[in-house]
mmCIF file of C-alpha atoms in Angstrom:
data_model
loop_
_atom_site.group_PDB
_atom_site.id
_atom_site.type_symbol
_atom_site.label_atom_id
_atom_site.label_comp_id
_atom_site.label_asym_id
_atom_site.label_seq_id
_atom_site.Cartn_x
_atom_site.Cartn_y
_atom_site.Cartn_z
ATOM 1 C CA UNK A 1 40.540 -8.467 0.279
ATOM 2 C CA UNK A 2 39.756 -11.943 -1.021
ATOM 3 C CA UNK A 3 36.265 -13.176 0.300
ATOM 4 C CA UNK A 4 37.871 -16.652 1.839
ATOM 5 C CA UNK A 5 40.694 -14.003 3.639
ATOM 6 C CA UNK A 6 37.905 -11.889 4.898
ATOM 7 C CA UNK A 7 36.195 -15.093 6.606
ATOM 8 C CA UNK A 8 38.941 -16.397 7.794
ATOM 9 C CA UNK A 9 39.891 -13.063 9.317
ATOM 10 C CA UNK A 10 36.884 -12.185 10.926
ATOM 11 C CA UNK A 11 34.921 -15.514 11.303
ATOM 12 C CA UNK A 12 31.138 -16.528 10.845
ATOM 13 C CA UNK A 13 29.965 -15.020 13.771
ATOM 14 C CA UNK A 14 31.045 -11.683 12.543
ATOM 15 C CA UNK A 15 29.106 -12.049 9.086
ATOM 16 C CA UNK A 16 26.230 -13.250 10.927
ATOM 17 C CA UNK A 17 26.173 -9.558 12.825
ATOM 18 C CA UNK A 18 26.809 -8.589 9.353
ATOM 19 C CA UNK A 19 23.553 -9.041 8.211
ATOM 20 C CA UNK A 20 21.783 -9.263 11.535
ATOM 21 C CA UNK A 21 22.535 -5.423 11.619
ATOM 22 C CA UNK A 22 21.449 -4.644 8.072
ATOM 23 C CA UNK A 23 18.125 -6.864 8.319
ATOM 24 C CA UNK A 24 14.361 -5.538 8.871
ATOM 25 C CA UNK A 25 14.835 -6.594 12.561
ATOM 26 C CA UNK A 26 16.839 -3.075 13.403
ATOM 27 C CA UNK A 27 12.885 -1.560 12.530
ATOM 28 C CA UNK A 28 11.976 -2.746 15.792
ATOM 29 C CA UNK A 29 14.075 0.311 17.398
ATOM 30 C CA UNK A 30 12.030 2.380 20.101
ATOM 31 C CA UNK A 31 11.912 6.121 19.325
ATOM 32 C CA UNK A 32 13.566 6.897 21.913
ATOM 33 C CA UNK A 33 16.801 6.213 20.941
ATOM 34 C CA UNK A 34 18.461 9.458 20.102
ATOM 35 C CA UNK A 35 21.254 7.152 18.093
ATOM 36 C CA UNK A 36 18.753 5.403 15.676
ATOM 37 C CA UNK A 37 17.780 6.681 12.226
ATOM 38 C CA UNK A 38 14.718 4.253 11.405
ATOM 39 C CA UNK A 39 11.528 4.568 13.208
ATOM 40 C CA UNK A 40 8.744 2.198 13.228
ATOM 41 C CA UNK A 41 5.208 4.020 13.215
ATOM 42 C CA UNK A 42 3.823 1.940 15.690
ATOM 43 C CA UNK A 43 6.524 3.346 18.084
ATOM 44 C CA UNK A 44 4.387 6.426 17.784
ATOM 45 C CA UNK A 45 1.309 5.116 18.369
ATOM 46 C CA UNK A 46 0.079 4.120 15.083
ATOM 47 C CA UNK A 47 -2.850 0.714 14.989
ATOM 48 C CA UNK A 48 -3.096 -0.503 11.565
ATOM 49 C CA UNK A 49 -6.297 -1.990 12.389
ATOM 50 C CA UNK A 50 -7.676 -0.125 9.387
ATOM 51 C CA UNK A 51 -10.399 1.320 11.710
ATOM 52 C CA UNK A 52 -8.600 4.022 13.579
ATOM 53 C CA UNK A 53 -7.016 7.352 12.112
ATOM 54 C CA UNK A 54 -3.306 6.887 11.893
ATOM 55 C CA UNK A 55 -2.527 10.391 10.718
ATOM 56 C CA UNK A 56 -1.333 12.160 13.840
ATOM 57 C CA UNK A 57 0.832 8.775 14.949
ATOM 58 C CA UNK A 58 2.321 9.090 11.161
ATOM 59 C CA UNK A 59 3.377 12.362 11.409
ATOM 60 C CA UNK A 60 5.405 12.576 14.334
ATOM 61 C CA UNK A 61 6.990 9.882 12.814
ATOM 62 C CA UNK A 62 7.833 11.569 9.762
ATOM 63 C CA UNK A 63 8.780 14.501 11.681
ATOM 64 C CA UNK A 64 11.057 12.309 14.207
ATOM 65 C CA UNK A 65 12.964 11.123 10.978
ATOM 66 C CA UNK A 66 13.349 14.049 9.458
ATOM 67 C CA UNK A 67 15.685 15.211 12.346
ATOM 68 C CA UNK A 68 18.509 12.611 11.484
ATOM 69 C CA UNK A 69 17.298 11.986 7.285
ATOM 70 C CA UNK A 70 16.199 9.155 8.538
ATOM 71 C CA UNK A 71 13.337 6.305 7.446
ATOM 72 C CA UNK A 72 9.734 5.583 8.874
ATOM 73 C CA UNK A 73 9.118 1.760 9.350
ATOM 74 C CA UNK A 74 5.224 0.939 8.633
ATOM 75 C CA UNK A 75 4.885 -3.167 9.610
ATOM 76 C CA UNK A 76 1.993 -4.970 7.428
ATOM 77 C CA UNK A 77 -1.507 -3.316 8.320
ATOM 78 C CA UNK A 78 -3.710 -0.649 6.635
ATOM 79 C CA UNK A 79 -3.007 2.552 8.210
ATOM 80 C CA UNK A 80 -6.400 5.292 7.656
ATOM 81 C CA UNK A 81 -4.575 8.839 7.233
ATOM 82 C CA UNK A 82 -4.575 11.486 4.826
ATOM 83 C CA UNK A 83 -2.813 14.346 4.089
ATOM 84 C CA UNK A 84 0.791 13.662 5.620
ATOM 85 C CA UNK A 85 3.475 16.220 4.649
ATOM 86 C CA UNK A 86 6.566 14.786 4.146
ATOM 87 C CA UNK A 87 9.924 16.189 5.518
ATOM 88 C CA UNK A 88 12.814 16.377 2.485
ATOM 89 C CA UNK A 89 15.416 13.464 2.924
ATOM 90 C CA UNK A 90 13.200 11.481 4.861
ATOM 91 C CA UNK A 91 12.382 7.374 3.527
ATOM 92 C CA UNK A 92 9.005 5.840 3.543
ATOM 93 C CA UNK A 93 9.727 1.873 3.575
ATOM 94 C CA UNK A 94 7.762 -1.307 3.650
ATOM 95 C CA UNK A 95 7.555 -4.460 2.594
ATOM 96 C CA UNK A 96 6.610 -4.412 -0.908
ATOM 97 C CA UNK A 97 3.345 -6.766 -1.911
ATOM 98 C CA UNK A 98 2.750 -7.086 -5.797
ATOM 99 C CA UNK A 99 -0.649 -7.809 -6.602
ATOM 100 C CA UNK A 100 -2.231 -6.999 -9.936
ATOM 101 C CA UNK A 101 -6.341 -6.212 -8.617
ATOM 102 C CA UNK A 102 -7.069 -3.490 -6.137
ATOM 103 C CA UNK A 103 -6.318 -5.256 -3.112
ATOM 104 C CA UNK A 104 -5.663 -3.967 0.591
ATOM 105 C CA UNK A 105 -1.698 -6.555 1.203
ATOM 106 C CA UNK A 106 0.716 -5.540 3.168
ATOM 107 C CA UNK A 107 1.330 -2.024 4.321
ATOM 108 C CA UNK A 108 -1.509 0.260 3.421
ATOM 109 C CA UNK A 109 -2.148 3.823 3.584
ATOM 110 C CA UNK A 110 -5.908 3.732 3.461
ATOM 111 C CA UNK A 111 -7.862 7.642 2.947
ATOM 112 C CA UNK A 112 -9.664 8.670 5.260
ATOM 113 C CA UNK A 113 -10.991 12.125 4.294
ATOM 114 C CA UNK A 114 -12.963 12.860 1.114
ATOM 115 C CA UNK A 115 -11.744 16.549 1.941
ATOM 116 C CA UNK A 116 -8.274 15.996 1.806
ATOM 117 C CA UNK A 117 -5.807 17.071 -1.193
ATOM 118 C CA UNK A 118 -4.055 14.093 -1.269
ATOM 119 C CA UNK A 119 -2.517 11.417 0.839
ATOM 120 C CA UNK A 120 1.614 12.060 0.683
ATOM 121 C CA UNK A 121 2.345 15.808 0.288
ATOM 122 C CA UNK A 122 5.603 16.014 -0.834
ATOM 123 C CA UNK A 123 6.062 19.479 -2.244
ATOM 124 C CA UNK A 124 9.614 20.739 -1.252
ATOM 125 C CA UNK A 125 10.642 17.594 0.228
ATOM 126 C CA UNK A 126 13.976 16.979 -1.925
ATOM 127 C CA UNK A 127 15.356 13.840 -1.389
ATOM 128 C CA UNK A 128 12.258 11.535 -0.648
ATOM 129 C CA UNK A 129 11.983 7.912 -0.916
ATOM 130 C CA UNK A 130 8.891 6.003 -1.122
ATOM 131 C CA UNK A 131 9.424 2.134 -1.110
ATOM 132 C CA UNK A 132 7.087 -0.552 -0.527
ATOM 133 C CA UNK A 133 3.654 0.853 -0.055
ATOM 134 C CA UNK A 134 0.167 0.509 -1.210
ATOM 135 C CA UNK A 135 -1.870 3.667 -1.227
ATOM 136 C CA UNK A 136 -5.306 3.520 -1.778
ATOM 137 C CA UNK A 137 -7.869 6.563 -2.443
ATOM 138 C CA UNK A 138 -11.478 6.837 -2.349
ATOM 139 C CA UNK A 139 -12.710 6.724 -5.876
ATOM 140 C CA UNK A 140 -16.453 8.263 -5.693
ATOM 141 C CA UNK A 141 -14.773 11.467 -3.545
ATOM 142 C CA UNK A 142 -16.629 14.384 -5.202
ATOM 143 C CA UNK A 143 -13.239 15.851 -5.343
ATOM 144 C CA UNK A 144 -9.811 15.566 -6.919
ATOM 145 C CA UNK A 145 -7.879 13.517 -4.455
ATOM 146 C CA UNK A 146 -4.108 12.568 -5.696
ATOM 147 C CA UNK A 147 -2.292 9.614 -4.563
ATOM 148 C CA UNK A 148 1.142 11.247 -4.184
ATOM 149 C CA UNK A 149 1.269 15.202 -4.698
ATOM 150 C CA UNK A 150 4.084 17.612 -5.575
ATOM 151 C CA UNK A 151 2.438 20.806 -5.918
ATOM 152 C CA UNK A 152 4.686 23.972 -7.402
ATOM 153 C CA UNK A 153 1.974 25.963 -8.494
ATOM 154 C CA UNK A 154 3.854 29.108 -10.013
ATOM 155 C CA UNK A 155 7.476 28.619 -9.873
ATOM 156 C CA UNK A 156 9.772 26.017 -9.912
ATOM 157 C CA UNK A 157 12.100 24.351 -6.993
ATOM 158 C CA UNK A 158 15.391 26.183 -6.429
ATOM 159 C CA UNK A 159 17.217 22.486 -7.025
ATOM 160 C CA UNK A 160 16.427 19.127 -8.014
ATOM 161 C CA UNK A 161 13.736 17.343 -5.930
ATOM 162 C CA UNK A 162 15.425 13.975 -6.785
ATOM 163 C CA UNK A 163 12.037 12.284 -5.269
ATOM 164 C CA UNK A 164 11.718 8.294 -5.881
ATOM 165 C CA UNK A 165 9.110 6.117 -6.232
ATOM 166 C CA UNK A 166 10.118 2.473 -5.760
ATOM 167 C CA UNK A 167 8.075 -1.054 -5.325
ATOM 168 C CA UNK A 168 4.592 1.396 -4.869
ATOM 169 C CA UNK A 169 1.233 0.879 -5.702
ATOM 170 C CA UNK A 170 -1.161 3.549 -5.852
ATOM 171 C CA UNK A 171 -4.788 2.883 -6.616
ATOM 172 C CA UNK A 172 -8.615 4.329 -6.451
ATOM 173 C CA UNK A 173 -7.427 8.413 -6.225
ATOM 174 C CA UNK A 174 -9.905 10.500 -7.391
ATOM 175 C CA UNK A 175 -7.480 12.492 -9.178
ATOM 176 C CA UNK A 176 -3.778 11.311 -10.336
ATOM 177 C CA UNK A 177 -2.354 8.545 -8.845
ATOM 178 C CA UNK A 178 0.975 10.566 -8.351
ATOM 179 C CA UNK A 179 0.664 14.492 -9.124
ATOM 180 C CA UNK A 180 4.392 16.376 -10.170
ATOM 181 C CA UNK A 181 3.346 19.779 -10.930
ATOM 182 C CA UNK A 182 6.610 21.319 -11.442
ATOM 183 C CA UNK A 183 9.014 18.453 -10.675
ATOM 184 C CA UNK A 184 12.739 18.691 -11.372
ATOM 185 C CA UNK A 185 14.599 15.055 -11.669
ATOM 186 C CA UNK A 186 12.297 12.461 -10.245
ATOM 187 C CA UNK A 187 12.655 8.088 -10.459
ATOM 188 C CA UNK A 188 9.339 6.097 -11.104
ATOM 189 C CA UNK A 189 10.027 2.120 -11.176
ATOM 190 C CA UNK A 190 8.742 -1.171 -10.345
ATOM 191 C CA UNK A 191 5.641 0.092 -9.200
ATOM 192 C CA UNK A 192 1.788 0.290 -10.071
ATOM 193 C CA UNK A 193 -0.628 3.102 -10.696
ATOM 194 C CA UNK A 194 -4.269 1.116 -11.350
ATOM 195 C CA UNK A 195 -7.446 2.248 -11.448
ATOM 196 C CA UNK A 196 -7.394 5.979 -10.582
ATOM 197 C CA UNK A 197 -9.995 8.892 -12.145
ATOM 198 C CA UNK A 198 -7.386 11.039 -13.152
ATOM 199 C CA UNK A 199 -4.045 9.717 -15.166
ATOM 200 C CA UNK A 200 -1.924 6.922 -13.314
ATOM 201 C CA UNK A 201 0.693 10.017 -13.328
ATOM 202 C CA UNK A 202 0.684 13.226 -14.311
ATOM 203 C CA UNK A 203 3.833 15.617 -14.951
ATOM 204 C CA UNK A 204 4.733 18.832 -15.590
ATOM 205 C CA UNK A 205 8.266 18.579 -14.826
ATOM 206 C CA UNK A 206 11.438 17.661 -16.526
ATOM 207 C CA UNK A 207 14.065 15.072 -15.977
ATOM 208 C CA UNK A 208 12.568 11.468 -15.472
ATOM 209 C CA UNK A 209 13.274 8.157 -15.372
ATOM 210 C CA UNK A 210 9.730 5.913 -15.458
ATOM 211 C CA UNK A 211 11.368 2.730 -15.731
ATOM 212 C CA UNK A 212 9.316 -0.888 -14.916
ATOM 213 C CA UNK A 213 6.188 0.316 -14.393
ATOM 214 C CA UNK A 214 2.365 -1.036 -14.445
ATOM 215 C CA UNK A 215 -0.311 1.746 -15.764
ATOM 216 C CA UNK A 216 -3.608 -0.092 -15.955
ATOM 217 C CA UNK A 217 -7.284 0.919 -15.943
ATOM 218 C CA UNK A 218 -6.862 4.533 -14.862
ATOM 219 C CA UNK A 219 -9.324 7.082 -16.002
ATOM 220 C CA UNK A 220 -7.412 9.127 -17.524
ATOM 221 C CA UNK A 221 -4.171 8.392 -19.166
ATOM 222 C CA UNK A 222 -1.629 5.965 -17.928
ATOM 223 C CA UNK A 223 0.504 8.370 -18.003
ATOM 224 C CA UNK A 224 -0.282 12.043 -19.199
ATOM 225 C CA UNK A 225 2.700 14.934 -19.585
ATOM 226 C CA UNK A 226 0.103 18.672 -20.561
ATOM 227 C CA UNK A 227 1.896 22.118 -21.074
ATOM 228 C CA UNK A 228 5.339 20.934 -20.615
ATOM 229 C CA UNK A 229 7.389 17.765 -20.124
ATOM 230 C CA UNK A 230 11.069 17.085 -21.243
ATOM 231 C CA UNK A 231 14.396 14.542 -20.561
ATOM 232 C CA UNK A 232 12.443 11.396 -19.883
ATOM 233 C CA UNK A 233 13.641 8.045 -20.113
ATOM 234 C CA UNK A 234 10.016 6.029 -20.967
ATOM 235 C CA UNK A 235 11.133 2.254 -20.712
ATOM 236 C CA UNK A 236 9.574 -0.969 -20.131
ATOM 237 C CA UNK A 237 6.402 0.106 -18.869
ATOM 238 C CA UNK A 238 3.335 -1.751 -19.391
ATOM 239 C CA UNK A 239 0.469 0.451 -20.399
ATOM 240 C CA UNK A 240 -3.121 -0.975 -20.488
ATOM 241 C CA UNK A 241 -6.727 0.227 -20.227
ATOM 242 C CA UNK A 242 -6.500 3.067 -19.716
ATOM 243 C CA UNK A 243 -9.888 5.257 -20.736
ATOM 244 C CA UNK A 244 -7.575 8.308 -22.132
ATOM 245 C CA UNK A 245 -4.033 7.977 -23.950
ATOM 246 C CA UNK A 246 -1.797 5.508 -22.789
ATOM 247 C CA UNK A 247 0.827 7.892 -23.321
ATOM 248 C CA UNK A 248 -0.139 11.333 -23.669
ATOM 249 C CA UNK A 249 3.110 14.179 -24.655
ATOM 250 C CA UNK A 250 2.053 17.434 -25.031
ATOM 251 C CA UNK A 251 4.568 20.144 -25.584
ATOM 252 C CA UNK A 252 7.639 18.345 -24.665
ATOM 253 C CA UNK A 253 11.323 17.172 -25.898
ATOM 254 C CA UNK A 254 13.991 14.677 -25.468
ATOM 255 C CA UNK A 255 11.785 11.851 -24.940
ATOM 256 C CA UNK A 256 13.408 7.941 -25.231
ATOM 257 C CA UNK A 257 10.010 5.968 -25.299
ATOM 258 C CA UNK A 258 11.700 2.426 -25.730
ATOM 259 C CA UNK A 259 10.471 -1.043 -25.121
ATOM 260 C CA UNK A 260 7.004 -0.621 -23.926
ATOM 261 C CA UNK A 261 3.579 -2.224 -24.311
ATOM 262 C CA UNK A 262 0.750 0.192 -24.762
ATOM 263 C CA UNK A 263 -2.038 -2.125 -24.752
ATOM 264 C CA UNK A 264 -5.981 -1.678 -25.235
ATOM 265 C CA UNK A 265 -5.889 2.054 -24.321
ATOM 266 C CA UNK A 266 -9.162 3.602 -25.282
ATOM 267 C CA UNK A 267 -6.880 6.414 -27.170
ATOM 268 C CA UNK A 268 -3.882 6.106 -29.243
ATOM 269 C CA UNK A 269 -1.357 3.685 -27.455
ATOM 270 C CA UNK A 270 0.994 7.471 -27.931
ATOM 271 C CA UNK A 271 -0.108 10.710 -28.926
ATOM 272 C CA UNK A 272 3.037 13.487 -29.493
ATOM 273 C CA UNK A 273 1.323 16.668 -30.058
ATOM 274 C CA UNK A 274 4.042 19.355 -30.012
ATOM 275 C CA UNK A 275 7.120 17.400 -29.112
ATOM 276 C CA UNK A 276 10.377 17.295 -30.471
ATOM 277 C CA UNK A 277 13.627 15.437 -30.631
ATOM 278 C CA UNK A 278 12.951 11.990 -29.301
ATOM 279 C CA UNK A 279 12.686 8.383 -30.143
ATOM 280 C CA UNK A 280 9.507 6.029 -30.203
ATOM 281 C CA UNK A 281 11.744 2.273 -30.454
ATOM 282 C CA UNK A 282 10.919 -1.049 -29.954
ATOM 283 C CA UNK A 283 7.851 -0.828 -28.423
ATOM 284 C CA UNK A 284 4.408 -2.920 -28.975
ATOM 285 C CA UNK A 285 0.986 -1.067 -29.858
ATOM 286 C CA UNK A 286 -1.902 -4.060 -29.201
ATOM 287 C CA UNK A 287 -5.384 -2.941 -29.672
ATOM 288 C CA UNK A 288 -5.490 0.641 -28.896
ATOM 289 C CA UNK A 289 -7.711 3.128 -30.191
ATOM 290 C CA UNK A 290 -10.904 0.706 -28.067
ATOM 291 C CA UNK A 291 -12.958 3.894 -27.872
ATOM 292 C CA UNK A 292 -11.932 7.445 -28.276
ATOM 293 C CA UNK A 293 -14.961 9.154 -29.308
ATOM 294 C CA UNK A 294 -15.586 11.030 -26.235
ATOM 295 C CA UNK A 295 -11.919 12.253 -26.186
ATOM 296 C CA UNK A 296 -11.415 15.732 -26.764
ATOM 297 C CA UNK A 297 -8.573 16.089 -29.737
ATOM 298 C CA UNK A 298 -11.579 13.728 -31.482
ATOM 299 C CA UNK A 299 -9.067 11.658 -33.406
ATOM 300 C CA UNK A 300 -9.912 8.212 -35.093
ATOM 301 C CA UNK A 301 -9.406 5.399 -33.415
ATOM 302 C CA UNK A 302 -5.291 4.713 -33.786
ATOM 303 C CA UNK A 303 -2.316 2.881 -32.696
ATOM 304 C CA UNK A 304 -0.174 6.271 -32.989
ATOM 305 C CA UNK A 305 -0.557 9.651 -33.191
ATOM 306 C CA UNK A 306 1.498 12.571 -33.849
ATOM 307 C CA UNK A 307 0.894 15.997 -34.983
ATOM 308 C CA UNK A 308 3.097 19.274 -35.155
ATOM 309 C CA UNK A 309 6.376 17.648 -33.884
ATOM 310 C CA UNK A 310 9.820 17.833 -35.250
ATOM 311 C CA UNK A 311 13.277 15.483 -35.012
ATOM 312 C CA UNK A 312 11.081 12.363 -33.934
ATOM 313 C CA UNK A 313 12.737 8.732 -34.816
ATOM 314 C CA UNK A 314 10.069 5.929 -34.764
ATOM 315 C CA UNK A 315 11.333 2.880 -35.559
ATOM 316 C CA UNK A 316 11.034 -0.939 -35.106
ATOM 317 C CA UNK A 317 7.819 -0.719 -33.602
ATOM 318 C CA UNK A 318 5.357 -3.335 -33.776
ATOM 319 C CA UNK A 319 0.995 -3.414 -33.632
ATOM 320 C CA UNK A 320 -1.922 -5.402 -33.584
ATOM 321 C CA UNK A 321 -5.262 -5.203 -33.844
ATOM 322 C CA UNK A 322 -7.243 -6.853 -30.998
ATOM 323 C CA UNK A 323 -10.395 -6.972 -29.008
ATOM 324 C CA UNK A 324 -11.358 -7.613 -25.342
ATOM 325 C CA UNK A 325 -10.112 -10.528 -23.775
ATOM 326 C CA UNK A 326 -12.310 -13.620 -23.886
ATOM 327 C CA UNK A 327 -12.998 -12.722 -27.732
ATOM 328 C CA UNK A 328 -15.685 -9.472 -26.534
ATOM 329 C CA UNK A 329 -15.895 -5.733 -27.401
ATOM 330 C CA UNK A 330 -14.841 -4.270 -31.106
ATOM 331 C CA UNK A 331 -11.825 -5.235 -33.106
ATOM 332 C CA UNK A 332 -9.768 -1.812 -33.018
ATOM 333 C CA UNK A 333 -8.053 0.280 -33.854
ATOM 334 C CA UNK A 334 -9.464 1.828 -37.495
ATOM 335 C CA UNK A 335 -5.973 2.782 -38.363
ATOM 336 C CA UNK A 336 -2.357 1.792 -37.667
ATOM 337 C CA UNK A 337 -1.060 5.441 -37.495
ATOM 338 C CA UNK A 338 -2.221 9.259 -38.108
ATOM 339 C CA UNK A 339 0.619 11.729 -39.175
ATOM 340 C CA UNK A 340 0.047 15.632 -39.671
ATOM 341 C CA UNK A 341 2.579 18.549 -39.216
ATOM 342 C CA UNK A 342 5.653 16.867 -38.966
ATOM 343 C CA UNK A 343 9.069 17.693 -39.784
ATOM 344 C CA UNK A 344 12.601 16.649 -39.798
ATOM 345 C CA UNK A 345 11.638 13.289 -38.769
ATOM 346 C CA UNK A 346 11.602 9.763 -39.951
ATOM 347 C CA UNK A 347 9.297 7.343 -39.431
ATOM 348 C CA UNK A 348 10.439 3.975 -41.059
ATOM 349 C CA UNK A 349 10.827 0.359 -40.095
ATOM 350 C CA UNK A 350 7.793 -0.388 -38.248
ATOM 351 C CA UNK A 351 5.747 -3.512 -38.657
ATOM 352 C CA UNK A 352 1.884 -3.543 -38.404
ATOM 353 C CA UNK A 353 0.844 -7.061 -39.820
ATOM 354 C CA UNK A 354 -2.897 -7.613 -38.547
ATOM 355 C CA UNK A 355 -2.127 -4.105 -36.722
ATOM 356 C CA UNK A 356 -5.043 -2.374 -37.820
ATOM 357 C CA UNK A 357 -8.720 -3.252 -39.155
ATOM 358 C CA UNK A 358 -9.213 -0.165 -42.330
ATOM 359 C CA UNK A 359 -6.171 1.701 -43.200
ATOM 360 C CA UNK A 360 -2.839 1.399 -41.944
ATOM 361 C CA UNK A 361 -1.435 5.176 -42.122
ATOM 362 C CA UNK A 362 -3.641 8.135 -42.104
ATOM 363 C CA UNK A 363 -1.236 11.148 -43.602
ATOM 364 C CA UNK A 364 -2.674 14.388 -43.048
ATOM 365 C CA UNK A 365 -0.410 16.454 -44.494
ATOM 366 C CA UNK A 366 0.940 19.742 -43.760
ATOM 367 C CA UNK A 367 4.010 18.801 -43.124
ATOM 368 C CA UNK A 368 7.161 21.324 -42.842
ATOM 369 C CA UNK A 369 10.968 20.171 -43.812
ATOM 370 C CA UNK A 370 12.448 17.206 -44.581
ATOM 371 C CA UNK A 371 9.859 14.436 -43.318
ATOM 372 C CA UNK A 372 10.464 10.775 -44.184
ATOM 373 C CA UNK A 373 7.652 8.079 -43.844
ATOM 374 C CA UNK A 374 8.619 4.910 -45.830
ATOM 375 C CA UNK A 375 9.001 1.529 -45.556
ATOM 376 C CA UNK A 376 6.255 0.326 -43.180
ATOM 377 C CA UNK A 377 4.952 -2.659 -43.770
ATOM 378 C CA UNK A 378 1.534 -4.706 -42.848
ATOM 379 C CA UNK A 379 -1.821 -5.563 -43.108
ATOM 380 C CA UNK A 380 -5.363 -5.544 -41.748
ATOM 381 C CA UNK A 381 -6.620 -7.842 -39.997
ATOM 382 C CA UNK A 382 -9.179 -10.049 -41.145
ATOM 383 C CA UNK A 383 -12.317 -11.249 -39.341
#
């Protein structure tokens, strides 16, 4: 039907209840109402005050939503909880606040146990949506805390979790900012992971799309894939200061890493060890490699890494060397990229004017079938 036939049908008043019905206001529903699929926490007895433990309140909220697959409302306020299990199909949902520093806007899920395992545990919960929240951690916890958990141990899920992570930031976890230890199709986007001990995420899972994304300052990597990782869709993610790898791939294939900026990582901007069939395109390495002497594989300082991997295409990348910001720290990295064990790949077409300070491709050899590496160009940069 025509839009000016569908007015004139049904009149203003109607597309005012339109949107009346569909706006935040239907969050204000008591839980009572048997008919009603959203839930605000506060219905349950949840404060906010960010002095009072929330968890119980939060939890029979969850649980109240999971009865219809319905959503938990959390209104502005910093919520002190931990550990909250989280029913399959159920949606978390705020109003999103995007700040870049470590601040406590909007709705906040504050920890409140340095004993806890994490703060959202949602292992077996298929079907999860988390929207619009800020989850912070306690840093100096003795323990690994993780922001967000999904914890297979042994054996994989029987289907796909299809969890989603949307408009989130997670910050100051003593481990990962988001844990999948055996995930099976999961959506990362628009959201933050800053400032975390462990790796702004950490996978061992399989079917991904990390789309959007901000992974800044973590201690680990920004985002770190160990033992096995495969069919992910890497785009558009900024990837900054991190004190490991900004992207770490370790035994993994089918990889699209495409229009990113990996920038002043304290590793390589992307190490591949062990990873095969996928593309590194269009993406911009800028000052990696600050300090990786303490890391464990011991490499030099690089842009790029990537050793014992087969049917990679990296092309029409771009680097640049770089210090600090405000002209402090070290010009890095040493070198633009380090090759060794490669085969059936091509690496071609990338462009590292200024992009490294001594040598602009370390080639360590070794290398099986059928390896091309030509036609880079560049230069170091000059003090």
């Amino acid at each position: 039907m025509e839009r000016r036939e569908f007015v004139k049908r049904t009149g203003i008043a109607s597309m005012a209840g339109i949107v009346t019905t569909f706006g935040l206001s239907s969050f204000t529903s008591k839980n009572d109402d048997t008919s009603d699929t959203r839930f605000n926490v506060k219905d349950f007895g949840a404060i906010g005050d960010g002095k009072t433990s929330d968890s119980k309140a939060i939890q029979q909220a969850l649980e109240r939503a999971a009865q219809v697959n319905g959503t938990v409302w959390f209104p502005a306020g910093i919520y002190r909880c931990h550990n909250l299990k989280v029913p399959a199909y159920v949606t978390l949902l705020a109003d999103p606040v995007w700040i870049f520093h470590t601040e406590k806007r909007g709705a906040v899920l504050e920890l409140d146990d340095d004993e806890a395992d994490c703060m959202l545990d949602i292992t077996g919960s298929f079907g999860v949506r988390i929207h619009g929240l800020v989850l912070r951690g306690i840093p100096e916890a003795k323990k690994q805390i993780h922001g967000i958990y999904l914890n297979n141990p042994e054996h994989w899920s029987n289907k796909e979790d299809t969890i989603v992570i949307d408009d989130t930031k997670v910050m100051d976890f003593s481990g990962h900012g988001v844990f999948f230890r055996r995930v099976w199709l999961f959506i990362v986007r628009h959201s933050q992971f800053m400032s975390n001990k462990g790796d702004g995420i950490r996978l061992l899972g399989w079917d991904g799309f990390v789309t959007d994304n901000q992974f800044s300052g973590n201690g680990g990597n920004g985002f770190g894939c160990d033992d096995c990782g495969a069919t992910v869709m890497f785009t558009a993610n900024r990837v900054e200061w991190n004190r490991g790898y900004g992207l770490f791939i370790h035994n993994g294939d089918d990889w699209n890493v495409t229009g990113n900026s990996f920038d002043r990582n304290h590793g390589a901007g992307l190490y591949a060890l062990k990873v095969s069939a996928a593309t590194v395109t269009g993406n911009v390495f800028r000052r990696c490699g600050k300090d990786s002497s303490y890391l464990a594989h011991g490499e030099h300082s690089c842009q790029v890494m990537m050793e014992d991997c087969h049917g990679i295409s990296m092309t029409g990348n771009a680097c640049l060397a770089g210090q600090d910001d405000g002209g402090h720290g070290l010009f890095t990295p040493q070198v633009g990229f380090i090759v060794k064990k490669m085969s059936h790949s091509v690496i071609t077409g990338n462009t590292l004017w200024n992009g490294y300070m001594d040598t602009m491709i370390i080639d360590e050899g070794e290398h099986g079938e059928d390896f091309i590496m030509k036609d880079n160009v560049g230069c170091a940069k000059k003090l």
